[in-house]
Amino acid sequence: MADRTPLAERIAAAPISWGVCEVPGWGWQHQPPTVLTQMRDLGIAATEFGPDGFLPDDPQAKAATLAEYGLAAVGQFVPVVLHDPGVDPLPVVEAAMAGLVAAHATTVVIAAATGAEGYDARPELDDAGWATLLANLDRIADAAAAQGLTATLHPHVGTMVESGEETDRVLAGSRIGLCLDTGHLLIGGGDPVRVAQEHPERIAHMHLKDVDLAWARKVQDGSASYTEAVAAGMYVALGAGDVDVAAIVRSLEGAGYQGWYVLEQDTILAGDPADPATAKGAGDPVADVRASVAHLVGVASRLGPGGPRTSTSEGRE
């Protein structure tokens, strides 16, 4: 592992930290020049694409836009219906992969969409639905590999795979890699530290989030919707919440993880997405991203050049 790229050079970002989301009515949407310039100025090396429509649709234009701002491409979050035998997810995924290949990205990040808009509710999935979902995940994994990409499944609140048990079922029943989103898994009732420690070989991509656990509990008990909790600030800068970021990074780096750490704080910015006059109150995500970069670089520095230090403590750092 001596020739592994240092962790500090594997920090990427995603437009959702700037409030850019595929959900209609999500909030104020910053335009690409603002987001990409701020990423670059923060020293971010790479980014995910963001939702459809954020970057140009044409694969070559996508790649050129990122290159203009000096950003490498990491991957794309692609929510698709996987559990319905009447829906073939491959055409949507293959369209996304064309852009990823053109931009020399590495990863397609799949979420098991419910088929409805938003992430505030989801149906129960029966055994037949699970069988279809798992078979589609393997189909997607094979299609990605044929394009030189890695496919990952992203457990996500309000999708068909959000909890720790559901994540375990995917790991046991399919060959796809895992995008470990530390925030979504915690909010969904899972334990991201356990997953990082028990399944590091399956983790092919990381979305690093920190979470205010009090708000996560409200989502879990139904006293707040996911959207309400995000708008209230459930996601916080790394180190300011209740996710043990250091333990997760220590486990992954110790197991030889060589992938990206994508910083994501899902954000709903105040302001009407259809009315530029409201942008004044939209907020500025730069401070949170800057703090998250600093925290992760600090965690990396404590690992040392030879990898994770030996310690019996798994406490937060």
Short mmCIF file of C-alpha atoms in Angstrom, two decimals:
data_model
loop_
_atom_site.label_atom_id
_atom_site.label_comp_id
_atom_site.label_asym_id
_atom_site.label_seq_id
_atom_site.Cartn_x
_atom_site.Cartn_y
_atom_site.Cartn_z
CA MET A 1 0.00 0.00 0.00
CA ALA A 2 3.06 2.26 -0.07
CA ASP A 3 2.20 3.64 -3.51
CA ARG A 4 -1.40 4.42 -2.61
CA THR A 5 -2.55 7.97 -3.36
CA PRO A 6 -2.64 9.93 -0.08
CA LEU A 7 -6.11 10.35 1.38
CA ALA A 8 -5.85 14.13 1.20
CA GLU A 9 -5.66 13.80 -2.60
CA ARG A 10 -8.77 11.59 -2.71
CA ILE A 11 -11.26 14.14 -1.42
CA ALA A 12 -14.11 14.92 -3.78
CA ALA A 13 -17.34 16.89 -3.56
CA ALA A 14 -20.90 16.72 -4.86
CA PRO A 15 -23.35 19.44 -5.93
CA ILE A 16 -25.87 18.37 -3.25
CA SER A 17 -23.68 20.17 -0.70
CA TRP A 18 -24.64 23.31 -2.61
CA GLY A 19 -28.32 22.38 -2.49
CA VAL A 20 -28.44 21.00 -6.04
CA CYS A 21 -30.84 18.05 -5.99
CA GLU A 22 -33.09 16.08 -8.34
CA VAL A 23 -36.16 16.43 -6.10
CA PRO A 24 -38.64 19.03 -7.44
CA GLY A 25 -39.05 22.05 -5.17
CA TRP A 26 -36.02 21.08 -3.08
CA GLY A 27 -34.84 24.67 -2.59
CA TRP A 28 -32.59 27.29 -4.14
CA GLN A 29 -30.41 25.75 -6.89
CA HIS A 30 -26.98 27.28 -7.43
CA GLN A 31 -25.83 27.28 -11.05
CA PRO A 32 -22.83 25.23 -12.22
CA PRO A 33 -20.35 28.14 -12.52
CA THR A 34 -20.90 29.04 -8.86
CA VAL A 35 -20.68 25.48 -7.59
CA LEU A 36 -17.71 24.40 -9.68
CA THR A 37 -15.73 27.60 -9.02
CA GLN A 38 -16.25 27.27 -5.28
CA MET A 39 -15.24 23.61 -5.35
CA ARG A 40 -12.04 24.50 -7.16
CA ASP A 41 -11.30 27.41 -4.83
CA LEU A 42 -11.72 25.10 -1.82
CA GLY A 43 -9.02 22.82 -3.21
CA ILE A 44 -11.40 20.00 -4.10
CA ALA A 45 -9.84 17.64 -6.64
CA ALA A 46 -12.94 16.08 -8.15
CA THR A 47 -16.72 15.99 -8.11
CA GLU A 48 -19.69 13.82 -8.85
CA PHE A 49 -21.89 15.02 -11.72
CA GLY A 50 -24.96 16.02 -9.75
CA PRO A 51 -28.53 15.44 -10.96
CA ASP A 52 -29.57 15.30 -14.61
CA GLY A 53 -29.66 18.81 -16.02
CA PHE A 54 -26.99 20.28 -13.76
CA LEU A 55 -24.21 19.61 -16.28
CA PRO A 56 -24.73 19.39 -20.05
CA ASP A 57 -26.47 16.24 -21.26
CA ASP A 58 -23.92 15.52 -23.96
CA PRO A 59 -21.19 13.24 -22.54
CA GLN A 60 -18.30 15.13 -24.12
CA ALA A 61 -19.73 18.48 -23.01
CA LYS A 62 -20.03 17.15 -19.46
CA ALA A 63 -16.38 16.20 -19.46
CA ALA A 64 -15.33 19.51 -20.99
CA THR A 65 -17.26 21.52 -18.41
CA LEU A 66 -15.48 19.84 -15.51
CA ALA A 67 -12.11 20.15 -17.23
CA GLU A 68 -12.71 23.88 -17.66
CA TYR A 69 -12.79 24.19 -13.87
CA GLY A 70 -9.88 21.84 -13.26
CA LEU A 71 -12.03 19.17 -11.66
CA ALA A 72 -11.78 15.45 -12.26
CA ALA A 73 -14.97 13.39 -12.54
CA VAL A 74 -15.71 10.80 -9.87
CA GLY A 75 -19.13 9.36 -10.60
CA GLN A 76 -22.84 9.99 -10.70
CA PHE A 77 -25.76 9.27 -8.37
CA VAL A 78 -28.41 7.46 -10.42
CA PRO A 79 -31.74 6.67 -8.71
CA VAL A 80 -33.58 3.95 -10.65
CA VAL A 81 -36.45 1.57 -9.96
CA LEU A 82 -34.96 -1.87 -9.39
CA HIS A 83 -37.78 -3.87 -7.79
CA ASP A 84 -40.45 -3.70 -10.49
CA PRO A 85 -40.23 -6.52 -13.09
CA GLY A 86 -41.99 -4.23 -15.57
CA VAL A 87 -39.22 -1.61 -15.41
CA ASP A 88 -35.80 -2.14 -16.97
CA PRO A 89 -33.26 0.11 -15.22
CA LEU A 90 -30.43 -0.56 -17.67
CA PRO A 91 -31.26 2.10 -20.29
CA VAL A 92 -31.14 4.87 -17.68
CA VAL A 93 -27.96 3.52 -16.13
CA GLU A 94 -26.28 3.05 -19.51
CA ALA A 95 -27.08 6.64 -20.47
CA ALA A 96 -25.41 7.82 -17.27
CA MET A 97 -22.43 5.58 -17.89
CA ALA A 98 -21.80 7.17 -21.29
CA GLY A 99 -21.11 10.46 -19.55
CA LEU A 100 -18.96 8.80 -16.90
CA VAL A 101 -16.80 7.06 -19.51
CA ALA A 102 -16.38 10.30 -21.49
CA ALA A 103 -15.21 12.12 -18.36
CA HIS A 104 -12.88 9.28 -17.27
CA ALA A 105 -14.87 8.76 -14.08
CA THR A 106 -14.79 5.52 -12.15
CA THR A 107 -18.10 4.90 -10.43
CA VAL A 108 -21.82 4.72 -11.02
CA VAL A 109 -23.77 5.14 -7.77
CA ILE A 110 -27.16 3.42 -7.85
CA ALA A 111 -30.06 4.09 -5.50
CA ALA A 112 -33.07 1.78 -5.37
CA ALA A 113 -35.75 4.36 -6.16
CA THR A 114 -39.34 3.79 -5.09
CA GLY A 115 -40.80 5.23 -8.29
CA ALA A 116 -42.25 8.24 -6.46
CA GLU A 117 -40.76 11.70 -6.10
CA GLY A 118 -38.87 12.62 -2.96
CA TYR A 119 -37.56 10.63 -0.02
CA ASP A 120 -40.24 11.06 2.64
CA ALA A 121 -42.04 7.71 2.24
CA ARG A 122 -41.52 4.28 0.72
CA PRO A 123 -43.48 1.05 0.25
CA GLU A 124 -42.65 -2.34 1.75
CA LEU A 125 -40.75 -4.69 -0.52
CA ASP A 126 -41.84 -8.35 -0.69
CA ASP A 127 -39.62 -11.33 -1.50
CA ALA A 128 -40.45 -11.19 -5.20
CA GLY A 129 -39.50 -7.52 -5.27
CA TRP A 130 -36.25 -8.29 -3.51
CA ALA A 131 -35.40 -11.02 -6.02
CA THR A 132 -35.96 -8.60 -8.89
CA LEU A 133 -33.95 -5.87 -7.19
CA LEU A 134 -30.96 -8.11 -6.48
CA ALA A 135 -30.96 -9.55 -10.00
CA ASN A 136 -31.00 -6.03 -11.46
CA LEU A 137 -28.08 -5.02 -9.26
CA ASP A 138 -26.00 -7.86 -10.70
CA ARG A 139 -27.04 -6.86 -14.23
CA ILE A 140 -25.93 -3.30 -13.55
CA ALA A 141 -22.66 -4.46 -12.01
CA ASP A 142 -21.88 -6.49 -15.14
CA ALA A 143 -22.87 -3.65 -17.49
CA ALA A 144 -20.65 -1.21 -15.59
CA ALA A 145 -17.69 -3.58 -15.61
CA ALA A 146 -18.04 -3.96 -19.37
CA GLN A 147 -17.57 -0.17 -19.63
CA GLY A 148 -14.58 -0.15 -17.25
CA LEU A 149 -16.67 1.31 -14.42
CA THR A 150 -17.52 0.15 -10.92
CA ALA A 151 -21.19 -0.03 -9.96
CA THR A 152 -22.18 0.56 -6.35
CA LEU A 153 -25.46 0.47 -4.44
CA HIS A 154 -26.12 3.50 -2.23
CA PRO A 155 -28.37 2.83 0.79
CA HIS A 156 -30.48 5.98 0.92
CA VAL A 157 -33.30 7.18 3.13
CA GLY A 158 -36.66 6.90 1.37
CA THR A 159 -35.52 4.25 -1.11
CA MET A 160 -36.03 0.49 -1.13
CA VAL A 161 -32.63 0.01 0.53
CA GLU A 162 -32.09 2.34 3.46
CA SER A 163 -31.53 0.33 6.66
CA GLY A 164 -28.68 -1.76 7.99
CA GLU A 165 -30.66 -4.98 7.51
CA GLU A 166 -31.48 -4.05 3.93
CA THR A 167 -27.84 -3.20 3.26
CA ASP A 168 -26.79 -6.57 4.63
CA ARG A 169 -29.34 -8.24 2.35
CA VAL A 170 -27.80 -6.52 -0.67
CA LEU A 171 -24.29 -7.52 0.39
CA ALA A 172 -25.36 -11.14 0.85
CA GLY A 173 -27.54 -11.40 -2.23
CA SER A 174 -25.70 -9.53 -4.97
CA ARG A 175 -22.23 -8.93 -6.36
CA ILE A 176 -22.49 -5.16 -6.59
CA GLY A 177 -20.11 -2.95 -4.65
CA LEU A 178 -21.31 -0.68 -1.85
CA CYS A 179 -21.33 3.09 -1.72
CA LEU A 180 -21.19 3.63 2.03
CA ASP A 181 -23.05 6.83 2.77
CA THR A 182 -22.34 7.39 6.44
CA GLY A 183 -25.25 9.77 6.96
CA HIS A 184 -28.02 7.96 5.12
CA LEU A 185 -27.13 4.63 6.70
CA LEU A 186 -27.19 6.12 10.20
CA ILE A 187 -30.50 7.89 9.59
CA GLY A 188 -31.92 4.67 8.15
CA GLY A 189 -31.13 2.86 11.39
CA GLY A 190 -27.86 1.23 10.35
CA ASP A 191 -24.35 1.45 11.79
CA PRO A 192 -21.81 2.83 9.29
CA VAL A 193 -18.89 2.01 11.59
CA ARG A 194 -19.94 -1.65 11.73
CA VAL A 195 -20.32 -1.85 7.95
CA ALA A 196 -16.88 -0.29 7.44
CA GLN A 197 -15.32 -2.72 9.88
CA GLU A 198 -17.12 -5.88 8.72
CA HIS A 199 -17.32 -5.34 4.95
CA PRO A 200 -14.40 -3.15 3.86
CA GLU A 201 -13.77 -5.35 0.84
CA ARG A 202 -17.23 -4.52 -0.55
CA ILE A 203 -16.94 -0.76 -0.13
CA ALA A 204 -15.99 0.70 -3.49
CA HIS A 205 -17.06 4.31 -2.94
CA MET A 206 -17.64 6.63 0.00
CA HIS A 207 -20.08 9.44 0.70
CA LEU A 208 -18.90 11.03 3.92
CA LYS A 209 -21.58 12.83 5.89
CA ASP A 210 -21.99 13.86 9.49
CA VAL A 211 -25.38 13.94 11.14
CA ASP A 212 -27.12 15.54 14.09
CA LEU A 213 -28.45 12.39 15.75
CA ALA A 214 -31.34 14.19 17.44
CA TRP A 215 -32.79 15.05 14.02
CA ALA A 216 -32.06 11.56 12.73
CA ARG A 217 -34.12 10.13 15.59
CA LYS A 218 -37.04 12.37 14.61
CA VAL A 219 -36.93 10.98 11.09
CA GLN A 220 -36.79 7.45 12.47
CA ASP A 221 -39.77 7.88 14.78
CA GLY A 222 -41.82 9.77 12.20
CA SER A 223 -42.01 13.06 14.07
CA ALA A 224 -40.22 14.80 11.18
CA SER A 225 -40.01 13.98 7.51
CA TYR A 226 -36.64 13.54 5.87
CA THR A 227 -37.10 16.78 3.94
CA GLU A 228 -38.04 18.71 7.09
CA ALA A 229 -34.98 17.39 8.91
CA VAL A 230 -32.62 18.27 6.07
CA ALA A 231 -34.05 21.79 5.91
CA ALA A 232 -33.58 22.10 9.68
CA GLY A 233 -29.88 21.20 9.44
CA MET A 234 -29.73 17.46 10.12
CA TYR A 235 -26.55 17.23 8.06
CA VAL A 236 -23.61 19.10 9.53
CA ALA A 237 -19.94 19.58 8.69
CA LEU A 238 -17.69 16.59 9.38
CA GLY A 239 -16.71 16.55 13.03
CA ALA A 240 -19.72 18.56 14.17
CA GLY A 241 -22.16 15.65 14.43
CA ASP A 242 -22.53 12.10 15.72
CA VAL A 243 -20.96 9.98 12.97
CA ASP A 244 -17.61 8.50 14.00
CA VAL A 245 -15.81 9.63 10.88
CA ALA A 246 -12.36 8.80 12.23
CA ALA A 247 -13.25 5.18 13.04
CA ILE A 248 -14.73 4.67 9.57
CA VAL A 249 -11.75 6.17 7.77
CA ARG A 250 -9.35 4.21 9.99
CA SER A 251 -11.09 0.94 9.13
CA LEU A 252 -11.16 1.59 5.40
CA GLU A 253 -7.63 2.85 5.06
CA GLY A 254 -6.39 -0.04 7.18
CA ALA A 255 -8.11 -2.45 4.79
CA GLY A 256 -6.44 -0.85 1.76
CA TYR A 257 -9.27 1.33 0.46
CA GLN A 258 -7.99 3.39 -2.47
CA GLY A 259 -11.16 5.15 -3.57
CA TRP A 260 -12.58 8.62 -3.23
CA TYR A 261 -14.09 10.22 -0.14
CA VAL A 262 -16.95 12.32 -1.48
CA LEU A 263 -17.95 15.05 0.95
CA GLU A 264 -21.72 15.41 1.03
CA GLN A 265 -23.93 17.38 3.35
CA ASP A 266 -27.38 17.15 1.81
CA THR A 267 -28.57 20.74 1.97
CA ILE A 268 -31.83 22.55 1.33
CA LEU A 269 -31.06 26.20 0.72
CA ALA A 270 -33.69 28.81 1.53
CA GLY A 271 -35.18 30.44 -1.52
CA ASP A 272 -37.52 29.59 -4.35
CA PRO A 273 -35.71 27.60 -7.08
CA ALA A 274 -37.91 29.31 -9.69
CA ASP A 275 -37.29 32.87 -8.47
CA PRO A 276 -33.75 34.31 -8.68
CA ALA A 277 -34.88 37.26 -6.56
CA THR A 278 -34.88 34.97 -3.52
CA ALA A 279 -31.23 33.95 -3.93
CA LYS A 280 -30.08 36.47 -1.34
CA GLY A 281 -31.38 34.20 1.38
CA ALA A 282 -30.11 31.00 -0.14
CA GLY A 283 -27.18 30.56 2.21
CA ASP A 284 -23.54 29.74 1.53
CA PRO A 285 -22.35 26.10 1.76
CA VAL A 286 -18.67 27.01 1.44
CA ALA A 287 -18.05 27.22 5.18
CA ASP A 288 -19.40 23.71 5.82
CA VAL A 289 -17.43 22.17 2.97
CA ARG A 290 -14.27 23.96 4.09
CA ALA A 291 -14.74 22.67 7.64
CA SER A 292 -15.36 19.15 6.36
CA VAL A 293 -12.19 19.20 4.26
CA ALA A 294 -10.18 20.41 7.25
CA HIS A 295 -11.62 17.70 9.50
CA LEU A 296 -10.92 14.92 7.01
CA VAL A 297 -7.39 16.15 6.35
CA GLY A 298 -6.87 16.18 10.12
CA VAL A 299 -8.10 12.60 10.39
CA ALA A 300 -5.76 11.60 7.56
CA SER A 301 -2.79 13.27 9.23
CA ARG A 302 -3.39 11.27 12.40
CA LEU A 303 -3.31 8.05 10.41
CA GLY A 304 0.29 8.83 9.48
CA PRO A 305 2.14 8.06 6.24
CA GLY A 306 2.22 4.35 6.96
CA GLY A 307 -1.52 3.98 7.32
CA PRO A 308 -3.74 3.72 10.40
CA ARG A 309 -2.01 3.75 13.73
CA THR A 310 -2.49 0.83 16.08
CA SER A 311 -4.98 1.66 18.77
CA THR A 312 -7.45 -0.12 20.97
CA SER A 313 -9.70 2.92 21.04
CA GLU A 314 -12.48 3.40 18.54
CA GLY A 315 -13.60 6.67 20.06
CA ARG A 316 -14.24 9.76 18.02
CA GLU A 317 -11.27 11.97 17.22
#
